[in-house]
PDB file of C-alpha atoms and ligand atoms in Angstrom:
ATOM      1  CA  MET T 153     -10.532   2.271  15.915  1.00 92.00           C
ATOM      2  CA  ARG T 154      -7.675   0.829  13.910  1.00 96.00           C
ATOM      3  CA  LEU T 155      -5.227   2.991  11.979  1.00 97.00           C
ATOM      4  CA  PHE T 156      -6.713   2.648   8.511  1.00 97.00           C
ATOM      5  CA  GLU T 157     -10.244   3.014   9.809  1.00 97.00           C
ATOM      6  CA  ALA T 158      -9.135   6.364  11.227  1.00 96.00           C
ATOM      7  CA  ILE T 159      -7.302   7.255   8.016  1.00 97.00           C
ATOM      8  CA  ILE T 160     -10.336   6.573   5.831  1.00 97.00           C
ATOM      9  CA  ASP T 161     -12.593   8.427   8.230  1.00 96.00           C
ATOM     10  CA  ALA T 162     -10.305  11.473   8.307  1.00 96.00           C
ATOM     11  CA  ASN T 163      -9.831  11.424   4.541  1.00 97.00           C
ATOM     12  CA  HIS T 164     -13.545  11.269   3.798  1.00 96.00           C
ATOM     13  CA  ARG T 165     -14.303  14.019   6.269  1.00 96.00           C
ATOM     14  CA  ALA T 166     -11.573  16.204   4.762  1.00 95.00           C
ATOM     15  CA  VAL T 167     -12.873  15.634   1.248  1.00 95.00           C
ATOM     16  CA  ALA T 168     -16.351  16.540   2.503  1.00 95.00           C
ATOM     17  CA  GLY T 169     -14.986  19.857   3.716  1.00 94.00           C
ATOM     18  CA  ASP T 170     -14.352  19.279   7.408  1.00 93.00           C
ATOM     19  CA  PRO T 171     -11.428  21.603   8.215  1.00 91.00           C
ATOM     20  CA  ASN T 172     -10.734  19.712  11.435  1.00 91.00           C
ATOM     21  CA  ALA T 173     -10.389  16.283   9.844  1.00 93.00           C
ATOM     22  CA  GLY T 174      -7.177  14.536  10.825  1.00 92.00           C
ATOM     23  CA  LEU T 175      -5.651  12.065  13.202  1.00 91.00           C
ATOM     24  CA  HIS T 176      -3.099  12.127  15.942  1.00 91.00           C
ATOM     25  CA  PRO T 177      -0.193   9.821  15.020  1.00 91.00           C
ATOM     26  CA  ALA T 178       0.663   9.164  18.660  1.00 91.00           C
ATOM     27  CA  ASP T 179      -2.694   7.419  19.048  1.00 93.00           C
ATOM     28  CA  PHE T 180      -1.572   4.832  16.495  1.00 95.00           C
ATOM     29  CA  ALA T 181       2.041   4.353  17.512  1.00 94.00           C
ATOM     30  CA  HIS T 182       1.584   0.566  17.478  1.00 94.00           C
ATOM     31  CA  GLU T 183       0.479   0.616  13.837  1.00 96.00           C
ATOM     32  CA  LEU T 184       3.061   3.025  12.416  1.00 97.00           C
ATOM     33  CA  PRO T 185       4.960   3.503  10.236  1.00 98.00           C
ATOM     34  CA  VAL T 186       2.967   2.545   7.171  1.00 98.00           C
ATOM     35  CA  VAL T 187       4.699   1.012   4.158  1.00 98.00           C
ATOM     36  CA  ALA T 188       2.966   2.094   0.959  1.00 98.00           C
ATOM     37  CA  LEU T 189       3.418   1.190  -2.688  1.00 98.00           C
ATOM     38  CA  THR T 190       2.058   3.672  -5.199  1.00 98.00           C
ATOM     39  CA  CYS T 191       2.502   4.426  -8.886  1.00 98.00           C
ATOM     40  CA  ILE T 192       5.264   6.728 -10.136  1.00 98.00           C
ATOM     41  CA  ASP T 193       2.720   9.228 -11.496  1.00 98.00           C
ATOM     42  CA  PRO T 194       3.966  12.726 -10.523  1.00 98.00           C
ATOM     43  CA  ARG T 195       0.413  13.793  -9.728  1.00 97.00           C
ATOM     44  CA  LEU T 196       0.759  11.704  -6.590  1.00 98.00           C
ATOM     45  CA  ASN T 197       3.695  13.763  -5.328  1.00 97.00           C
ATOM     46  CA  ALA T 198       1.421  16.363  -3.785  1.00 95.00           C
ATOM     47  CA  LEU T 199      -1.077  13.837  -2.446  1.00 96.00           C
ATOM     48  CA  PHE T 200       1.074  11.651  -0.215  1.00 97.00           C
ATOM     49  CA  PRO T 201       1.222  11.292   2.653  1.00 96.00           C
ATOM     50  CA  ASN T 202      -1.263  14.142   3.125  1.00 94.00           C
ATOM     51  CA  VAL T 203      -4.338  12.235   2.006  1.00 96.00           C
ATOM     52  CA  LEU T 204      -3.538   9.627   4.655  1.00 97.00           C
ATOM     53  CA  ALA T 205      -3.262  12.327   7.332  1.00 95.00           C
ATOM     54  CA  LEU T 206       0.147  10.908   8.223  1.00 96.00           C
ATOM     55  CA  PRO T 207       3.373  12.805   8.867  1.00 94.00           C
ATOM     56  CA  ALA T 208       6.133  12.083   6.370  1.00 95.00           C
ATOM     57  CA  ASP T 209       8.310  10.306   8.921  1.00 95.00           C
ATOM     58  CA  GLN T 210       5.640   7.646   9.424  1.00 96.00           C
ATOM     59  CA  PHE T 211       5.238   6.972   5.715  1.00 98.00           C
ATOM     60  CA  ILE T 212       7.668   4.609   3.959  1.00 98.00           C
ATOM     61  CA  TRP T 213       6.989   5.284   0.294  1.00 98.00           C
ATOM     62  CA  LEU T 214       7.751   2.743  -2.442  1.00 98.00           C
ATOM     63  CA  ARG T 215       6.858   3.390  -6.049  1.00 98.00           C
ATOM     64  CA  ASN T 216       6.886   1.678  -9.411  1.00 97.00           C
ATOM     65  CA  ALA T 217       5.081   2.185 -12.699  1.00 97.00           C
ATOM     66  CA  GLY T 218       1.527   1.069 -12.063  1.00 97.00           C
ATOM     67  CA  ASN T 219       2.071   0.048  -8.413  1.00 98.00           C
ATOM     68  CA  ILE T 220       2.479  -3.511  -9.649  1.00 97.00           C
ATOM     69  CA  ILE T 221       3.434  -6.518  -7.552  1.00 97.00           C
ATOM     70  CA  PHE T 222       4.705  -9.189  -9.898  1.00 95.00           C
ATOM     71  CA  ASP T 223       5.145 -12.170  -7.610  1.00 95.00           C
ATOM     72  CA  PRO T 224       5.560 -13.159  -3.953  1.00 97.00           C
ATOM     73  CA  MET T 225       9.356 -13.180  -4.225  1.00 97.00           C
ATOM     74  CA  SER T 226       9.871 -10.216  -6.581  1.00 96.00           C
ATOM     75  CA  SER T 227      12.257  -7.382  -5.810  1.00 96.00           C
ATOM     76  CA  MET T 228       9.350  -5.159  -4.768  1.00 97.00           C
ATOM     77  CA  THR T 229       8.013  -7.815  -2.423  1.00 98.00           C
ATOM     78  CA  ARG T 230      11.492  -8.175  -0.939  1.00 98.00           C
ATOM     79  CA  THR T 231      11.636  -4.429  -0.413  1.00 98.00           C
ATOM     80  CA  LEU T 232       8.254  -4.504   1.311  1.00 98.00           C
ATOM     81  CA  ALA T 233       9.550  -7.306   3.523  1.00 98.00           C
ATOM     82  CA  LEU T 234      12.672  -5.366   4.463  1.00 98.00           C
ATOM     83  CA  ALA T 235      10.644  -2.206   5.031  1.00 98.00           C
ATOM     84  CA  CYS T 236       8.847  -4.146   7.744  1.00 98.00           C
ATOM     85  CA  ALA T 237      11.750  -6.200   9.078  1.00 97.00           C
ATOM     86  CA  VAL T 238      14.434  -3.510   9.010  1.00 97.00           C
ATOM     87  CA  LYS T 239      12.574  -0.210   9.058  1.00 97.00           C
ATOM     88  CA  GLY T 240       9.830  -1.279  11.410  1.00 97.00           C
ATOM     89  CA  GLY T 241       6.871  -0.961   9.057  1.00 98.00           C
ATOM     90  CA  ARG T 242       3.724  -2.232  10.772  1.00 97.00           C
ATOM     91  CA  GLU T 243       1.149  -2.164   7.998  1.00 98.00           C
ATOM     92  CA  ILE T 244       1.370  -2.368   4.200  1.00 98.00           C
ATOM     93  CA  ALA T 245      -0.846  -0.506   1.754  1.00 98.00           C
ATOM     94  CA  ILE T 246      -0.966  -1.027  -2.000  1.00 98.00           C
ATOM     95  CA  ILE T 247      -2.445   2.234  -3.272  1.00 98.00           C
ATOM     96  CA  GLY T 248      -3.556   2.551  -6.870  1.00 98.00           C
ATOM     97  CA  HIS T 249      -4.885   5.738  -8.413  1.00 98.00           C
ATOM     98  CA  THR T 250      -7.529   6.810 -10.890  1.00 98.00           C
ATOM     99  CA  ASP T 251      -6.588   7.712 -14.464  1.00 97.00           C
ATOM    100  CA  CYS T 252      -3.414   5.593 -14.353  1.00 97.00           C
ATOM    101  CA  LEU T 253      -1.432   5.842 -17.568  1.00 96.00           C
ATOM    102  CA  VAL T 254      -0.203   2.272 -17.232  1.00 95.00           C
ATOM    103  CA  ARG T 255      -3.831   1.156 -17.361  1.00 96.00           C
ATOM    104  CA  LYS T 256      -4.460   3.422 -20.353  1.00 96.00           C
ATOM    105  CA  THR T 257      -1.428   2.225 -22.344  1.00 95.00           C
ATOM    106  CA  SER T 258      -2.065  -0.573 -24.820  1.00 95.00           C
ATOM    107  CA  VAL T 259       0.548  -2.962 -26.135  1.00 96.00           C
ATOM    108  CA  MET T 260       0.432  -1.091 -29.434  1.00 95.00           C
ATOM    109  CA  ASP T 261       0.948   2.247 -27.669  1.00 95.00           C
ATOM    110  CA  LEU T 262       3.853   0.826 -25.755  1.00 96.00           C
ATOM    111  CA  THR T 263       5.432  -0.695 -28.845  1.00 97.00           C
ATOM    112  CA  ASN T 264       5.212   2.652 -30.636  1.00 97.00           C
ATOM    113  CA  ARG T 265       6.643   4.532 -27.690  1.00 96.00           C
ATOM    114  CA  PHE T 266       9.602   2.187 -27.459  1.00 97.00           C
ATOM    115  CA  GLN T 267      10.078   2.496 -31.205  1.00 97.00           C
ATOM    116  CA  ALA T 268      10.191   6.279 -30.820  1.00 97.00           C
ATOM    117  CA  LEU T 269      12.934   5.758 -28.242  1.00 97.00           C
ATOM    118  CA  GLY T 270      14.925   3.734 -30.762  1.00 98.00           C
ATOM    119  CA  ILE T 271      14.032   0.343 -29.302  1.00 97.00           C
ATOM    120  CA  ASP T 272      12.761  -2.018 -31.940  1.00 97.00           C
ATOM    121  CA  ARG T 273       9.949  -4.424 -31.150  1.00 96.00           C
ATOM    122  CA  SER T 274      12.281  -7.354 -31.848  1.00 96.00           C
ATOM    123  CA  ARG T 275      14.430  -6.390 -28.861  1.00 96.00           C
ATOM    124  CA  LEU T 276      11.523  -6.529 -26.426  1.00 96.00           C
ATOM    125  CA  PRO T 277      10.031  -9.596 -24.717  1.00 96.00           C
ATOM    126  CA  GLU T 278       7.293 -11.306 -26.671  1.00 95.00           C
ATOM    127  CA  ASN T 279       4.508 -10.797 -24.137  1.00 96.00           C
ATOM    128  CA  LEU T 280       4.667  -7.118 -23.198  1.00 96.00           C
ATOM    129  CA  THR T 281       1.492  -7.257 -21.129  1.00 95.00           C
ATOM    130  CA  GLU T 282       2.939  -9.909 -18.881  1.00 94.00           C
ATOM    131  CA  PHE T 283       6.458  -8.489 -18.841  1.00 95.00           C
ATOM    132  CA  PHE T 284       5.459  -4.962 -17.812  1.00 95.00           C
ATOM    133  CA  GLY T 285       2.397  -6.008 -15.862  1.00 94.00           C
ATOM    134  CA  LEU T 286      -0.011  -3.958 -17.962  1.00 94.00           C
ATOM    135  CA  PHE T 287      -3.520  -4.040 -16.545  1.00 95.00           C
ATOM    136  CA  ALA T 288      -7.030  -3.110 -17.592  1.00 94.00           C
ATOM    137  CA  SER T 289      -8.446  -2.014 -14.229  1.00 96.00           C
ATOM    138  CA  GLU T 290      -6.819   0.016 -11.477  1.00 97.00           C
ATOM    139  CA  ARG T 291      -9.003  -1.714  -8.908  1.00 98.00           C
ATOM    140  CA  GLN T 292      -8.253  -5.222 -10.097  1.00 97.00           C
ATOM    141  CA  ASN T 293      -4.560  -4.366 -10.161  1.00 98.00           C
ATOM    142  CA  VAL T 294      -4.692  -3.355  -6.501  1.00 98.00           C
ATOM    143  CA  LEU T 295      -6.663  -6.472  -5.547  1.00 98.00           C
ATOM    144  CA  HIS T 296      -4.114  -8.626  -7.317  1.00 97.00           C
ATOM    145  CA  GLY T 297      -1.188  -6.816  -5.689  1.00 98.00           C
ATOM    146  CA  VAL T 298      -2.655  -7.299  -2.214  1.00 98.00           C
ATOM    147  CA  GLU T 299      -3.314 -10.941  -2.977  1.00 96.00           C
ATOM    148  CA  VAL T 300       0.259 -11.556  -4.053  1.00 97.00           C
ATOM    149  CA  VAL T 301       1.792  -9.702  -1.096  1.00 98.00           C
ATOM    150  CA  ARG T 302      -0.532 -11.482   1.327  1.00 97.00           C
ATOM    151  CA  SER T 303       0.527 -14.803  -0.109  1.00 96.00           C
ATOM    152  CA  SER T 304       4.228 -14.014   0.116  1.00 97.00           C
ATOM    153  CA  PRO T 305       6.205 -16.096   2.631  1.00 97.00           C
ATOM    154  CA  LEU T 306       8.304 -12.963   3.170  1.00 97.00           C
ATOM    155  CA  ILE T 307       5.458 -10.955   4.692  1.00 96.00           C
ATOM    156  CA  GLY T 308       4.712 -12.083   8.194  1.00 89.00           C
ATOM    157  CA  PRO T 309       1.211 -12.774   9.477  1.00 90.00           C
ATOM    158  CA  GLN T 310       1.443  -9.800  11.848  1.00 93.00           C
ATOM    159  CA  ILE T 311       1.432  -7.330   8.972  1.00 97.00           C
ATOM    160  CA  PRO T 312      -2.004  -6.269   7.639  1.00 97.00           C
ATOM    161  CA  VAL T 313      -1.952  -5.685   3.878  1.00 98.00           C
ATOM    162  CA  HIS T 314      -4.473  -3.124   2.667  1.00 98.00           C
ATOM    163  CA  GLY T 315      -5.599  -2.175  -0.810  1.00 98.00           C
ATOM    164  CA  LEU T 316      -6.699   1.375  -1.642  1.00 98.00           C
ATOM    165  CA  LEU T 317      -7.437   3.569  -4.607  1.00 98.00           C
ATOM    166  CA  VAL T 318      -6.902   7.328  -4.524  1.00 98.00           C
ATOM    167  CA  ASP T 319      -8.758   9.753  -6.769  1.00 97.00           C
ATOM    168  CA  VAL T 320      -6.073  11.993  -8.285  1.00 97.00           C
ATOM    169  CA  GLU T 321      -8.617  14.784  -8.716  1.00 96.00           C
ATOM    170  CA  THR T 322     -10.033  14.940  -5.203  1.00 95.00           C
ATOM    171  CA  GLY T 323      -7.577  12.998  -3.039  1.00 96.00           C
ATOM    172  CA  LYS T 324     -10.413  10.802  -1.825  1.00 97.00           C
ATOM    173  CA  LEU T 325      -9.439   7.296  -0.764  1.00 98.00           C
ATOM    174  CA  GLU T 326     -11.408   4.160  -1.530  1.00 98.00           C
ATOM    175  CA  TRP T 327     -10.676   1.213   0.748  1.00 98.00           C
ATOM    176  CA  LEU T 328     -10.708  -1.800  -1.555  1.00 98.00           C
ATOM    177  CA  VAL T 329      -9.206  -4.408   0.751  1.00 97.00           C
ATOM    178  CA  ASN T 330      -9.459  -4.197   4.524  1.00 97.00           C
ATOM    179  CA  GLY T 331      -6.202  -5.822   5.570  1.00 97.00           C
ATOM    180  CA  TYR T 332      -7.401  -6.341   9.128  1.00 96.00           C
ATOM    181  CA  GLN T 333     -10.242  -8.572   7.978  1.00 90.00           C
ATOM    182  CA  VAL T 334      -8.508 -10.358   5.140  1.00 67.00           C
ATOM    183  CA  PHE T 335      -5.726 -11.245   7.493  1.00 55.00           C
ATOM    184  CA  GLN T 336      -8.100 -13.076   9.800  1.00 54.00           C
ATOM    185  CA  THR T 337      -8.414 -15.821   7.217  1.00 50.00           C
ATOM    186  CA  PRO T 338      -6.135 -18.521   8.715  1.00 49.00           C
ATOM    187  CA  ALA T 339      -5.456 -20.106   5.335  1.00 47.00           C
ATOM    188  CA  THR T 340      -3.482 -17.052   4.301  1.00 44.00           C
ATOM    189  CA  VAL T 341      -0.764 -17.645   6.887  1.00 43.00           C
ATOM    190  CA  PRO T 342       2.121 -19.549   5.338  1.00 46.00           C
ATOM    191  CA  ALA T 343       3.554 -22.501   7.193  1.00 43.00           C
ATOM    192  CA  ALA T 344       6.581 -21.838   9.347  1.00 40.00           C
ATOM    193  CA  GLU T 345       8.702 -24.395   7.551  1.00 41.00           C
ATOM    194  CA  ASN T 346       8.304 -22.467   4.349  1.00 43.00           C
ATOM    195  CA  LEU T 347       9.711 -19.385   6.019  1.00 42.00           C
ATOM    196  CA  LEU T 348      12.747 -21.339   7.094  1.00 41.00           C
ATOM    197  CA  ALA T 349      13.460 -22.948   3.765  1.00 42.00           C
ATOM    198  CA  GLY T 350      16.442 -21.860   1.702  1.00 41.00           C
ATOM    199  CA  ALA T 351      16.051 -19.436  -1.151  1.00 42.00           C
ATOM    200  CA  SER T 352      15.850 -22.093  -3.822  1.00 43.00           C
ATOM    201  CA  ALA T 353      13.487 -24.180  -1.754  1.00 43.00           C
ATOM    202  CA  SER T 354      11.294 -21.136  -1.180  1.00 42.00           C
ATOM    203  CA  LEU T 355      11.170 -20.496  -4.876  1.00 43.00           C
ATOM    204  CA  ALA T 356      10.332 -24.115  -5.499  1.00 43.00           C
ATOM    205  CA  SER T 357       7.559 -23.956  -2.911  1.00 42.00           C
ATOM    206  CA  LEU T 358       5.898 -20.939  -4.469  1.00 42.00           C
ATOM    207  CA  PRO T 359       3.177 -22.957  -6.152  1.00 42.00           C
ATOM    208  CA  ALA T 360       2.025 -23.870  -2.653  1.00 42.00           C
ATOM    209  CA  PHE T 361       1.037 -20.226  -2.167  1.00 39.00           C
ATOM    210  CA  GLN T 362      -1.668 -20.182  -4.745  1.00 42.00           C
ATOM    211  CA  MET T 363      -2.702 -16.610  -5.287  1.00 39.00           C
ATOM    212  CA  GLY T 364      -6.006 -17.750  -6.648  1.00 41.00           C
ATOM    213  CA  GLU T 365      -6.898 -19.294  -3.334  1.00 40.00           C
ATOM    214  CA  MET T 366      -6.979 -15.964  -1.568  1.00 39.00           C
ATOM    215  CA  LYS T 367     -10.509 -14.837  -1.022  1.00 38.00           C
ATOM    216  CA  PHE T 368     -11.776 -11.306  -0.711  1.00 37.00           C
ATOM    217  CA  PRO T 369     -15.399 -11.684   0.347  1.00 38.00           C
ATOM    218  CA  GLU T 370     -17.304  -8.772  -1.089  1.00 39.00           C
ATOM    219  CA  THR T 371     -19.218  -8.268   2.119  1.00 33.00           C
ATOM    220  CA  LYS T 372     -15.997  -7.606   3.953  1.00 37.00           C
ATOM    221  CA  ILE T 373     -14.107  -5.430   1.535  1.00 35.00           C
ATOM    222  CA  GLY T 374     -14.059  -1.869   2.749  1.00 37.00           C
ATOM    223  CA  GLU T 375     -16.115  -2.537   5.833  1.00 38.00           C
ATOM    224  CA  ALA T 376     -14.877  -1.105   9.066  1.00 38.00           C
ATOM    225  CA  SER T 377     -13.580  -3.567  11.584  1.00 38.00           C
ATOM    226  CA  THR T 378     -15.618  -3.456  14.748  1.00 39.00           C
ATOM    227  CA  SER T 379     -13.525  -5.452  17.169  1.00 38.00           C
ATOM    228  CA  THR T 380      -9.957  -5.474  18.307  1.00 36.00           C
ATOM    229  CA  ALA T 381      -8.078  -8.214  16.541  1.00 38.00           C
ATOM    230  CA  PRO T 382      -6.590 -10.735  19.004  1.00 38.00           C
ATOM    231  CA  TRP T 383      -3.510 -11.148  16.861  1.00 36.00           C
ATOM    232  CA  LEU T 384      -2.431  -7.558  17.166  1.00 35.00           C
ATOM    233  CA  PRO T 385       1.169  -7.807  18.325  1.00 39.00           C
ATOM    234  CA  GLU T 386       2.375  -6.122  21.431  1.00 40.00           C
ATOM    235  CA  PRO T 387       4.287  -2.913  20.839  1.00 40.00           C
ATOM    236  CA  ARG T 388       7.791  -3.826  19.894  1.00 43.00           C
ATOM    237  CA  VAL T 389      11.044  -1.996  19.584  1.00 42.00           C
ATOM    238  CA  VAL T 390      12.912  -2.396  16.356  1.00 41.00           C
ATOM    239  CA  GLU T 391      16.506  -3.159  17.192  1.00 44.00           C
ATOM    240  CA  SER T 392      19.032  -0.884  15.610  1.00 43.00           C
ATOM    241  CA  GLN T 393      22.248  -2.543  14.598  1.00 49.00           C
ATOM    242  CA  GLY T 394      25.487  -0.871  13.686  1.00 52.00           C
ATOM    243  CA  ALA T 395      24.959   2.371  11.840  1.00 57.00           C
ATOM    244  CA  ALA T 396      21.274   1.759  11.197  1.00 54.00           C
ATOM    245  CA  PRO T 397      19.124   4.790  12.038  1.00 57.00           C
ATOM    246  CA  PRO T 398      17.068   4.701  15.233  1.00 57.00           C
ATOM    247  CA  PRO T 399      13.350   3.921  15.015  1.00 55.00           C
ATOM    248  CA  PRO T 400      11.167   6.946  14.305  1.00 54.00           C
ATOM    249  CA  LYS T 401       9.945   8.886  17.293  1.00 54.00           C
ATOM    250  CA  MET T 402       6.239   8.973  17.845  1.00 53.00           C
ATOM    251  CA  GLU T 403       6.112  12.691  18.468  1.00 50.00           C
ATOM    252  CA  PRO T 404       3.258  14.694  16.985  1.00 50.00           C
ATOM    253  CA  ALA T 405       4.086  16.343  13.688  1.00 46.00           C
ATOM    254  CA  PRO T 406       5.763  19.703  14.300  1.00 41.00           C
ATOM    255  CA  LYS T 407       3.326  21.536  12.057  1.00 40.00           C
ATOM    256  CA  PRO T 408      -0.026  20.923  10.417  1.00 42.00           C
ATOM    257  CA  ILE T 409       0.078  18.773   7.300  1.00 43.00           C
ATOM    258  CA  PRO T 410      -1.182  20.678   4.280  1.00 47.00           C
ATOM    259  CA  LEU T 411      -4.145  19.189   2.534  1.00 50.00           C
ATOM    260  CA  PRO T 412      -3.819  18.126  -1.096  1.00 49.00           C
ATOM    261  CA  PRO T 413      -5.277  20.256  -3.853  1.00 43.00           C
ATOM    262  CA  ARG T 414      -9.075  20.225  -4.134  1.00 42.00           C
ATOM    263  CA  ILE T 415      -9.464  19.257  -0.504  1.00 40.00           C
ATOM    264  CA  ARG T 416     -10.578  22.208   1.518  1.00 38.00           C
ATOM    265  CA  PRO T 417      -7.518  23.666   3.292  1.00 34.00           C
ATOM    266  CA  GLY T 418      -7.378  23.318   7.037  1.00 39.00           C
ATOM    267  CA  PRO T 419      -5.231  22.317   9.994  1.00 42.00           C
ATOM    268  CA  TYR T 420      -5.051  18.589   9.353  1.00 44.00           C
ATOM    269  CA  LEU T 421      -3.358  17.658  12.597  1.00 41.00           C
ATOM    270  CA  ARG T 422      -3.639  20.747  14.755  1.00 41.00           C
ATOM    271  CA  LYS T 423      -7.075  19.875  16.062  1.00 44.00           C
ATOM    272  CA  ALA T 424      -6.055  16.416  17.143  1.00 41.00           C
ATOM    273  CA  ARG T 425      -2.969  17.561  18.982  1.00 42.00           C
ATOM    274  CA  LYS T 426      -3.353  17.416  22.687  1.00 39.00           C
TER     275      LYS T 426
HETATM  276 ZN1  LIG I 507      -0.240   5.291 -12.533  1.00 84.07          ZN
END
């Protein structure tokens, strides 16, 4: 069982009331830490990384308003790339949430809110939807984010990119994009020469990474992978250079991870500890 298959399984069992639901991080040392992008909504503070059954030291948490990925070379995509290249992240997850205020905010709402902050409409970009990445569906926003990250020349083919949605009321996860399966589409792997191109050349080559060409077959989304992927890289040691911190130790969490509100309390990791 791959990491996110175990995460979804543990999460769904916990939501269903299983007090022993959890996973043992040491069993997934080759797939940790996880790099996750979520929204800035404070309701998520209590949910992560608990709903993933992961200890905090295996969870690299990035946030922006609406968990939006703007383009394959954006600052957030660069941070995701460095989280993998420098901090040793092994898998990426774009995690949206239900009842997102970015989804619920219209251009008119936003204009009025800026006006209340003393910022006149004339000082803002013309297309606010495009500029702030406003979206109409939390699910579609996650699908788009995964698509853009997957198409980025900065994210290597060894990194699965998952898409999830968390219910802010229950903590239940919905697996929208199974990064293990999507990744097996060869067409999504950028050519090596593009990785080696200079910054300006990479920018110029962006049209070659057509986001629209990424396919998410409905029959595969959310399905559990049943076989071990042949491309899974061998365990590797992230080199520390200079004053960089050492890679995280794969020790079991020192204490049980508390469950989020509305999920029945229980020892999330204790049961799995050997
Ligand atoms: Zn939100």
